[in-house]
mmCIF file of C-alpha atoms in Angstrom:
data_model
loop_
_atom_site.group_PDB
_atom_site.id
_atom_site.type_symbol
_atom_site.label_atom_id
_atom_site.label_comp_id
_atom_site.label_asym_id
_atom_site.label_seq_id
_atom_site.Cartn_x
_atom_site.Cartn_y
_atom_site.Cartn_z
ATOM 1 C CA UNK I 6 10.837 10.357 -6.257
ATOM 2 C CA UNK I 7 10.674 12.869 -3.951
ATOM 3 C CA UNK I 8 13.803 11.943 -1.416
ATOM 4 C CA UNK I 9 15.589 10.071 -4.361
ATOM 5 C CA UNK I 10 17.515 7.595 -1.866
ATOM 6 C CA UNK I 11 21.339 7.096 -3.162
ATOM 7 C CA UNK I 12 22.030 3.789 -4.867
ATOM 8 C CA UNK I 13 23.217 0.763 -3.240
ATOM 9 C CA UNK I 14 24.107 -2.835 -4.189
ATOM 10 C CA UNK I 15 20.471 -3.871 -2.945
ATOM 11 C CA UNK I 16 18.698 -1.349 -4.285
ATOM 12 C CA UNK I 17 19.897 -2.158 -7.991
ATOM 13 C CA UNK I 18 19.049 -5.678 -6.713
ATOM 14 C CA UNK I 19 15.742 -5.160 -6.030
ATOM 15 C CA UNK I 20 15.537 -2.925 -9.171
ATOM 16 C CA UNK I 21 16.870 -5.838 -11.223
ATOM 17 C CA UNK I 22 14.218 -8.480 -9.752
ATOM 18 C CA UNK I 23 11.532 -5.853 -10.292
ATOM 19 C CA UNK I 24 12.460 -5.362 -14.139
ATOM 20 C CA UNK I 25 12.702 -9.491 -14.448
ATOM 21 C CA UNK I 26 8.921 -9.575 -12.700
ATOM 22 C CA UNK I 27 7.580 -7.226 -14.500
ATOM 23 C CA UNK I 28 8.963 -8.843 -18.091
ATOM 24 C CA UNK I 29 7.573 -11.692 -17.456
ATOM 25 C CA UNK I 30 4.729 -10.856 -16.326
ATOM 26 C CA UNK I 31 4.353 -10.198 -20.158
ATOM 27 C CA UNK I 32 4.956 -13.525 -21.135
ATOM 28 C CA UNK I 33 2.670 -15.179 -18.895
ATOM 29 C CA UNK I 34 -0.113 -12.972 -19.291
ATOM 30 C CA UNK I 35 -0.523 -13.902 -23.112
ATOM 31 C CA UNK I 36 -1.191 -17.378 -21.507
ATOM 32 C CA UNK I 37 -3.551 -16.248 -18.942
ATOM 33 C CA UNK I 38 -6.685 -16.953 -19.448
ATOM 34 C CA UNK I 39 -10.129 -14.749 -18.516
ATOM 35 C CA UNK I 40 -13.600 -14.669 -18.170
ATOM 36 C CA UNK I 41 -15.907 -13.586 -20.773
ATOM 37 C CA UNK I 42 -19.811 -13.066 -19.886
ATOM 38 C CA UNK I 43 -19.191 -15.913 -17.372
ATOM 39 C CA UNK I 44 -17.461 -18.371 -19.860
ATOM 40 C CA UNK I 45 -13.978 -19.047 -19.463
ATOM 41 C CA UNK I 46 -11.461 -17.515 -21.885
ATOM 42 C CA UNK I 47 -8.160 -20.192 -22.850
ATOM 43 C CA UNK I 48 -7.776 -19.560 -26.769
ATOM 44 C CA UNK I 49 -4.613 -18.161 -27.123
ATOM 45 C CA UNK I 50 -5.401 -15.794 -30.075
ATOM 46 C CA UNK I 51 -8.185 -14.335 -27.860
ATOM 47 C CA UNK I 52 -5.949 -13.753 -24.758
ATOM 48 C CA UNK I 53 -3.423 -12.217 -27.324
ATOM 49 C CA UNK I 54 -6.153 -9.461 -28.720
ATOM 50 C CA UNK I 55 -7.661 -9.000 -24.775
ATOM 51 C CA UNK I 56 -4.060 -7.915 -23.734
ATOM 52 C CA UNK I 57 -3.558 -5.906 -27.427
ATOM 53 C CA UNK I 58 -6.496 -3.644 -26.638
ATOM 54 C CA UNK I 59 -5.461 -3.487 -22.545
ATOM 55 C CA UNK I 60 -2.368 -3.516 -21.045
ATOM 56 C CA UNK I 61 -0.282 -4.337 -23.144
ATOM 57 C CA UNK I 62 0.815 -0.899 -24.462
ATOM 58 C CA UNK I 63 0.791 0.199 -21.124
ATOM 59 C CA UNK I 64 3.036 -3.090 -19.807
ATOM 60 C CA UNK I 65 5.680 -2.139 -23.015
ATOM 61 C CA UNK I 66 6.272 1.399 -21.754
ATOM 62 C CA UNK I 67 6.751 0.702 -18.181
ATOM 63 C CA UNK I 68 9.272 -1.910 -18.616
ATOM 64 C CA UNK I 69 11.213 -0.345 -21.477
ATOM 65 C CA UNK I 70 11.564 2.871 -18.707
ATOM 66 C CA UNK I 71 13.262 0.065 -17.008
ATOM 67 C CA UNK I 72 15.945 -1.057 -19.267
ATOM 68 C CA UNK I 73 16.583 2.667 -20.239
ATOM 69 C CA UNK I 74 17.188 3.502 -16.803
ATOM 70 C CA UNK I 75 19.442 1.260 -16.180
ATOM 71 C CA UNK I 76 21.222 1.562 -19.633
ATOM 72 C CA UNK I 77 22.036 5.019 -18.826
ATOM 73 C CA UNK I 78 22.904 4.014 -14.959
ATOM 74 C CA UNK I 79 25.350 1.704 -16.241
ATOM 75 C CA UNK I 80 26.754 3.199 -18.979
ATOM 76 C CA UNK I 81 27.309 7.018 -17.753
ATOM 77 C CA UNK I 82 29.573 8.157 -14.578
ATOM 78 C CA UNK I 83 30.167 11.082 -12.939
ATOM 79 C CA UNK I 84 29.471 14.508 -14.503
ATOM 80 C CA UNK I 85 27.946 12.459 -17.839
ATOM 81 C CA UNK I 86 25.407 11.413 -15.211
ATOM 82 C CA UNK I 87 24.790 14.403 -13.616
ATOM 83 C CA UNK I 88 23.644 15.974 -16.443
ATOM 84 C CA UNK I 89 20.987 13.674 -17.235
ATOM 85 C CA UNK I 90 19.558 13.924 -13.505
ATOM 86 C CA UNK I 91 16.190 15.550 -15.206
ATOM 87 C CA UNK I 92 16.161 13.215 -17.846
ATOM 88 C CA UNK I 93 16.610 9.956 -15.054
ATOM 89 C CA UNK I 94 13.909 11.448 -12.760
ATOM 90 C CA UNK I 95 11.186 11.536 -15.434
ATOM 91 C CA UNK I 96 12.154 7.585 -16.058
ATOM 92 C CA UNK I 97 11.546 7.278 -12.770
ATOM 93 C CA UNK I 98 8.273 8.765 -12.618
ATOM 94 C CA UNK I 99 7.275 6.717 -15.982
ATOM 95 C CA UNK I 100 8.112 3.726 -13.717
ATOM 96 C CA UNK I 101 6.314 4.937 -11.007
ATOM 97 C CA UNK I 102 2.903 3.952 -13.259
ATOM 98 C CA UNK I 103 3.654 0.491 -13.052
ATOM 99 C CA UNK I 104 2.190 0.604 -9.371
ATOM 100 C CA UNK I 105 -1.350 0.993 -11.054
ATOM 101 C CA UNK I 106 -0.752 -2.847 -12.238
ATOM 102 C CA UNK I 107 -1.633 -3.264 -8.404
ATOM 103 C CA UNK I 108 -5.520 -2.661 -9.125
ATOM 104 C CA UNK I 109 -5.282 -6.377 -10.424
ATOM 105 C CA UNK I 110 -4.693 -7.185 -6.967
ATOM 106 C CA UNK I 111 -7.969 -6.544 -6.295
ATOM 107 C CA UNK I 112 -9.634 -9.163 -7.958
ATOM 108 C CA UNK I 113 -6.667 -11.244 -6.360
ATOM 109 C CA UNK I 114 -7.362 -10.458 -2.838
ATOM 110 C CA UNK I 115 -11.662 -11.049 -3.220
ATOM 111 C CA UNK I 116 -10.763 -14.422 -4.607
ATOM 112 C CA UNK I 117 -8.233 -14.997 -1.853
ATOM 113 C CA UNK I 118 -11.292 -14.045 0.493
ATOM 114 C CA UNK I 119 -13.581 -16.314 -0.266
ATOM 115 C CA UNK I 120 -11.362 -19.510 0.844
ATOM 116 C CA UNK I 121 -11.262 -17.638 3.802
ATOM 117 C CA UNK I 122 -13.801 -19.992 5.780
ATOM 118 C CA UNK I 123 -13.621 -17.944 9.324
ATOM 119 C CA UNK I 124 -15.594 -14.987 9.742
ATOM 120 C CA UNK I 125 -13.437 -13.850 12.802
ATOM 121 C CA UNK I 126 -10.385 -14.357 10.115
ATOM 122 C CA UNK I 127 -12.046 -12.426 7.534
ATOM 123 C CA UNK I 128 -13.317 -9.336 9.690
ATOM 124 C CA UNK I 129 -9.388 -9.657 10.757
ATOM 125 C CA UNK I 130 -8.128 -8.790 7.159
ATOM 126 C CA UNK I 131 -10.543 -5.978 6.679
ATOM 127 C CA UNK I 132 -9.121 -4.129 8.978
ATOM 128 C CA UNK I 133 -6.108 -4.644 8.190
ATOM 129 C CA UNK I 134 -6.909 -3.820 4.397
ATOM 130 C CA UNK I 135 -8.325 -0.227 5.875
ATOM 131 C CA UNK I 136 -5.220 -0.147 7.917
ATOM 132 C CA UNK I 137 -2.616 -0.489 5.500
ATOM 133 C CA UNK I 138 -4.618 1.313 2.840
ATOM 134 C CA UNK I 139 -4.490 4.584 5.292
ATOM 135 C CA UNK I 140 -0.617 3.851 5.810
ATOM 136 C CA UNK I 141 -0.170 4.082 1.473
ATOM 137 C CA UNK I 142 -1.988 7.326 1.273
ATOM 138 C CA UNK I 143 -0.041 8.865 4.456
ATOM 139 C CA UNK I 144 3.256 8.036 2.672
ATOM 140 C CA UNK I 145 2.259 9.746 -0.515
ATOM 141 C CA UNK I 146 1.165 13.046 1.379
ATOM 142 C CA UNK I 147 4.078 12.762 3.188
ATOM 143 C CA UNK I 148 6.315 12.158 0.281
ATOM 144 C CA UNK I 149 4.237 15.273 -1.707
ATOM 145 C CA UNK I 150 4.658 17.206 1.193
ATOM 146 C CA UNK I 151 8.102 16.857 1.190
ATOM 147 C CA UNK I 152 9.021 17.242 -2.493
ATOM 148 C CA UNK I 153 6.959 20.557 -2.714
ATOM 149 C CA UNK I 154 8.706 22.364 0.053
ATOM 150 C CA UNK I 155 11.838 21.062 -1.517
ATOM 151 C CA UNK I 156 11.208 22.337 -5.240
ATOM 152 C CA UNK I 157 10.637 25.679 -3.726
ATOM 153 C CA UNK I 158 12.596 28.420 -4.606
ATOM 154 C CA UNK I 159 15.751 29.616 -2.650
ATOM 155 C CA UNK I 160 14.196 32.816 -1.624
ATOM 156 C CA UNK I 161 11.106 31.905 -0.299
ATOM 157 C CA UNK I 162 11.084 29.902 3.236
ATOM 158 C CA UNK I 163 10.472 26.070 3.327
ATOM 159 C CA UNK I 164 10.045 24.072 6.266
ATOM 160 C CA UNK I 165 12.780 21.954 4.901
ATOM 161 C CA UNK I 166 15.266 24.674 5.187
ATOM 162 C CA UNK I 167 14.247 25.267 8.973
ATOM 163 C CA UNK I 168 17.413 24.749 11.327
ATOM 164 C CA UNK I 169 19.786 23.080 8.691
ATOM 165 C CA UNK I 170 17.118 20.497 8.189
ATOM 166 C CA UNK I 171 18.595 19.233 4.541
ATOM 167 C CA UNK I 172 22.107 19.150 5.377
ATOM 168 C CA UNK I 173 22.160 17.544 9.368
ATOM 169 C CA UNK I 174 19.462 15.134 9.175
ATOM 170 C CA UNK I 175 19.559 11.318 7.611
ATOM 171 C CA UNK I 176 17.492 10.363 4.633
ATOM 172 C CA UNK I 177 15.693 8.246 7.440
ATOM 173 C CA UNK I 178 15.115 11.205 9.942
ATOM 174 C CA UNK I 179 13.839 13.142 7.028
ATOM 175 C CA UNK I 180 11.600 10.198 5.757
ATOM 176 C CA UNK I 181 9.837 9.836 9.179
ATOM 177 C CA UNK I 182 9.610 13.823 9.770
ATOM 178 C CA UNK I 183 7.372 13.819 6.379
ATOM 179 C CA UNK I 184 5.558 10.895 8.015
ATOM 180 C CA UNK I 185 4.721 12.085 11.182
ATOM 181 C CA UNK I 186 3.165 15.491 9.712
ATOM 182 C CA UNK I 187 1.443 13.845 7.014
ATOM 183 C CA UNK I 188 -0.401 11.460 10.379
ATOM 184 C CA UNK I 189 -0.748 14.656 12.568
ATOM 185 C CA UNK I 190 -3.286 15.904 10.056
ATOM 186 C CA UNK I 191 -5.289 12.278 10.003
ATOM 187 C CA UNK I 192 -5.177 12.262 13.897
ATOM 188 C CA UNK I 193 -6.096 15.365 16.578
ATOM 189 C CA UNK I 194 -2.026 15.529 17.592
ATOM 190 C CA UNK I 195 0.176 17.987 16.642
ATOM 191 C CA UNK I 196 4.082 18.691 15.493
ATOM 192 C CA UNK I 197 6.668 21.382 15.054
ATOM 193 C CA UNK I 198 6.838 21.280 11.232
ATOM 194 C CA UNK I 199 4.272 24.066 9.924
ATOM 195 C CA UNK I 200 3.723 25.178 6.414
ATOM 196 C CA UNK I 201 5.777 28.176 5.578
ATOM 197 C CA UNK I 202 4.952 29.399 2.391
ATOM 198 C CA UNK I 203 1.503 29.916 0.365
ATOM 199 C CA UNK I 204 2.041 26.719 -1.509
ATOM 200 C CA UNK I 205 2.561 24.412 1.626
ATOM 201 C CA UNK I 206 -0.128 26.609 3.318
ATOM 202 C CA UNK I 207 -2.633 25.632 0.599
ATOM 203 C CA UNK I 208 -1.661 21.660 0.576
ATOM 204 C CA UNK I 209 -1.606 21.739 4.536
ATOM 205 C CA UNK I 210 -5.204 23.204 3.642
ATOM 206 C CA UNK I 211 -6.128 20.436 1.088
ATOM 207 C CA UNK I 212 -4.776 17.859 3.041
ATOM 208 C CA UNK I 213 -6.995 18.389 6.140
ATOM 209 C CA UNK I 214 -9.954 18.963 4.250
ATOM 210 C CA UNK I 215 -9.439 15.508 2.795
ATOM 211 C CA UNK I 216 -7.928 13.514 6.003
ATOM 212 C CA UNK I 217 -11.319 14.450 7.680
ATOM 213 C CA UNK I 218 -13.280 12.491 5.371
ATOM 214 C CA UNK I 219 -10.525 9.817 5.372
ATOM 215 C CA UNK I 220 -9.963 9.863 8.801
ATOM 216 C CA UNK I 221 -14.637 9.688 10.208
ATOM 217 C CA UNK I 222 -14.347 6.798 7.320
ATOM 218 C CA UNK I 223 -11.397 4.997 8.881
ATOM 219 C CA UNK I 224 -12.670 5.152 12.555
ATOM 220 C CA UNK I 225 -16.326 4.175 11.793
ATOM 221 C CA UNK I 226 -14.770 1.175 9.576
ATOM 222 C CA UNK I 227 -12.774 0.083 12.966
ATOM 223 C CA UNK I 228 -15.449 0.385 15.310
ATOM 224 C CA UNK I 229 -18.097 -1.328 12.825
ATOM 225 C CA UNK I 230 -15.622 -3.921 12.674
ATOM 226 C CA UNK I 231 -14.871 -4.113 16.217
ATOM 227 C CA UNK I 232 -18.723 -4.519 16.727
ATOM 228 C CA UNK I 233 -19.170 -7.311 14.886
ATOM 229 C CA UNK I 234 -16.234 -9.169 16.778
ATOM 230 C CA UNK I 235 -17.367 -8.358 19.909
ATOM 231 C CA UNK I 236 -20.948 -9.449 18.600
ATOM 232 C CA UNK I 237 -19.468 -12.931 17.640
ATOM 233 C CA UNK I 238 -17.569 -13.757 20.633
ATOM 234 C CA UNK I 239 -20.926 -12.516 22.633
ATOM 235 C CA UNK I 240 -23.281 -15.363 20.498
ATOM 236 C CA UNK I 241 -19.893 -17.975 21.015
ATOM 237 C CA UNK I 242 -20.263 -17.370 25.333
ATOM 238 C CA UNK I 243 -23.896 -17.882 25.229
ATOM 239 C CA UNK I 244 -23.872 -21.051 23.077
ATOM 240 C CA UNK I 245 -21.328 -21.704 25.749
ATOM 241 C CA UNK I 246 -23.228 -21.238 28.456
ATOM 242 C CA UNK I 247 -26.019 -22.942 26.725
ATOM 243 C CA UNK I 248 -24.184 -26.118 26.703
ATOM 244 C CA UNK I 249 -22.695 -25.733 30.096
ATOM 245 C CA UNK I 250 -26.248 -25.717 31.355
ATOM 246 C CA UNK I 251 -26.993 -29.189 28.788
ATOM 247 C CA UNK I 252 -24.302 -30.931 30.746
ATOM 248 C CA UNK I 253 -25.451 -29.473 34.477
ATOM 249 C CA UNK I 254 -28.605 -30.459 33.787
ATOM 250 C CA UNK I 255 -28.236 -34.150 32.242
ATOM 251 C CA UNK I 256 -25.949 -34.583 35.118
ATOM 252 C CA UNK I 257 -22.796 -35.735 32.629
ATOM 253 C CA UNK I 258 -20.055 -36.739 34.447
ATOM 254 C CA UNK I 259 -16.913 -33.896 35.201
ATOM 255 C CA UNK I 260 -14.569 -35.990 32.953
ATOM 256 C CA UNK I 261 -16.856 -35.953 29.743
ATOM 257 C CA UNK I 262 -18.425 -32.667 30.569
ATOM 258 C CA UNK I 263 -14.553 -30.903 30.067
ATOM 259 C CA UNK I 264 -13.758 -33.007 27.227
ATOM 260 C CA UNK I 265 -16.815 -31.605 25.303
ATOM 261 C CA UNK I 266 -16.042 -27.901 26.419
ATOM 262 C CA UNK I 267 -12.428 -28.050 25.545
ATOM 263 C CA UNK I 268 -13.377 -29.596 21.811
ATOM 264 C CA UNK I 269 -16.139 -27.042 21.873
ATOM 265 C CA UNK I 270 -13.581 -24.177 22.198
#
């Protein structure tokens, strides 16, 4: 929303599989069963009422965004399209609400985890959950960051006005500037973009206020995390050297005695 990339061939690709997903996605979820109090939910006239009185309504108005926007892609060109910039952005923003589907991944990803069998594997994935979930929320700053110093007014100075920043630099190179100062203000580093108005001055304010919290919450995550690895390899070298001692002292022969510590590992 806020960079508004140009279209391409793969874009509207992606765009297209997106808008088939999403429809049906409707379908199937009217034969998608649920859990009630425990019980298990396969009626199809009470999976039909569930998804009335959920997300159903919700569902409807994200994908018909869809087929609007690209109605009016297709069908307008040139100064027809122009015109209806405003009205193509706020489609675009109503589509934007279908990422809050992804809270159903949730449930997803806890029943994923309990196949999950290794606790070395499953310490693994929580960090990278806490990784990746730092990564989404640096991309939004960075892509709020960006969009308010660009809906600022002509007269009043924006860092993305600094040095013919809009008009020299790659959609890329712009991307990653955004990027970088929305990770400077998670980490102790530093950059050349500054705020340079009140409004940019107040969200570089906001955002450091809540990147501190973010940020003591991210690195005591790792290091718990990192704890309880260490923790587990320490208990798998002592039942090591536990049965390293076994064989010395039963005097098992070299041959066997490797065997059983290579299956062991």
């Amino acid at each position: 929303l806020a960079f508004s990339p140009e279209e391409s061939a793969f874009s509207r690709f992606l765009e297209l599989c997106a808008l088939l997903f999403w429809s049906a996605d409707i379908a199937l979820t009217f034969r998608t069963g649920y859990y009630s109090y425990g019980a298990e939910e396969l009626r199809p006239c009470k999976i039909a009422i569930t998804y009335l009185r959920t997300w159903l309504l919700f569902d409807l108005v994200v994908v018909s965004s869809d087929y609007i926007s690209i109605f009016f892609v297709s069908t307008q060109r040139g100064p027809a399209l122009a015109r209806m910039g405003r009205t193509l952005r706020t489609l675009r923003v109503m589509r934007s609400l279908r990422l809050l589907r992804l809270v159903k991944l949730s449930k997803i990803l806890e029943t994923l985890g309990d196949t999950i069998t290794s606790e070395y594997v499953h310490v693994l994935l929580g960090m990278l959950k806490v990784t990746v979930i730092v990564l989404l929320l640096n991309h939004v700053i960075a892509c709020i960051w960006y969009g308010l110093s660009l809906c600022s007014s002509e007269d009043v100075q924006a860092w993305v006005r600094d040095d013919h920043f809009l008009t020299e630099s790659s959609l890329i190179y712009r991307y990653l500037t955004s990027l970088h100062w929305s990770l400077t203000q998670f980490t102790p580093a530093s950059m050349e973009v500054q705020p340079r108005n009140v409004h940019e001055r107040a969200f570089a304010v906001s955002v450091l206020m809540f990147a501190m919290t973010v940020f003591s919450s991210f690195v005591s995550s790792i290091t718990a995390s990192m704890t309880q690895l260490r923790n587990m390899h320490a208990i798998f070298d002592k039942n090591l050297s536990l049965l390293r001692r076994y064989l010395r002292a039963h005097s098992i022969s070299a041959q066997l005695s490797i065997r059983i510590l290579r299956y062991s590992e």
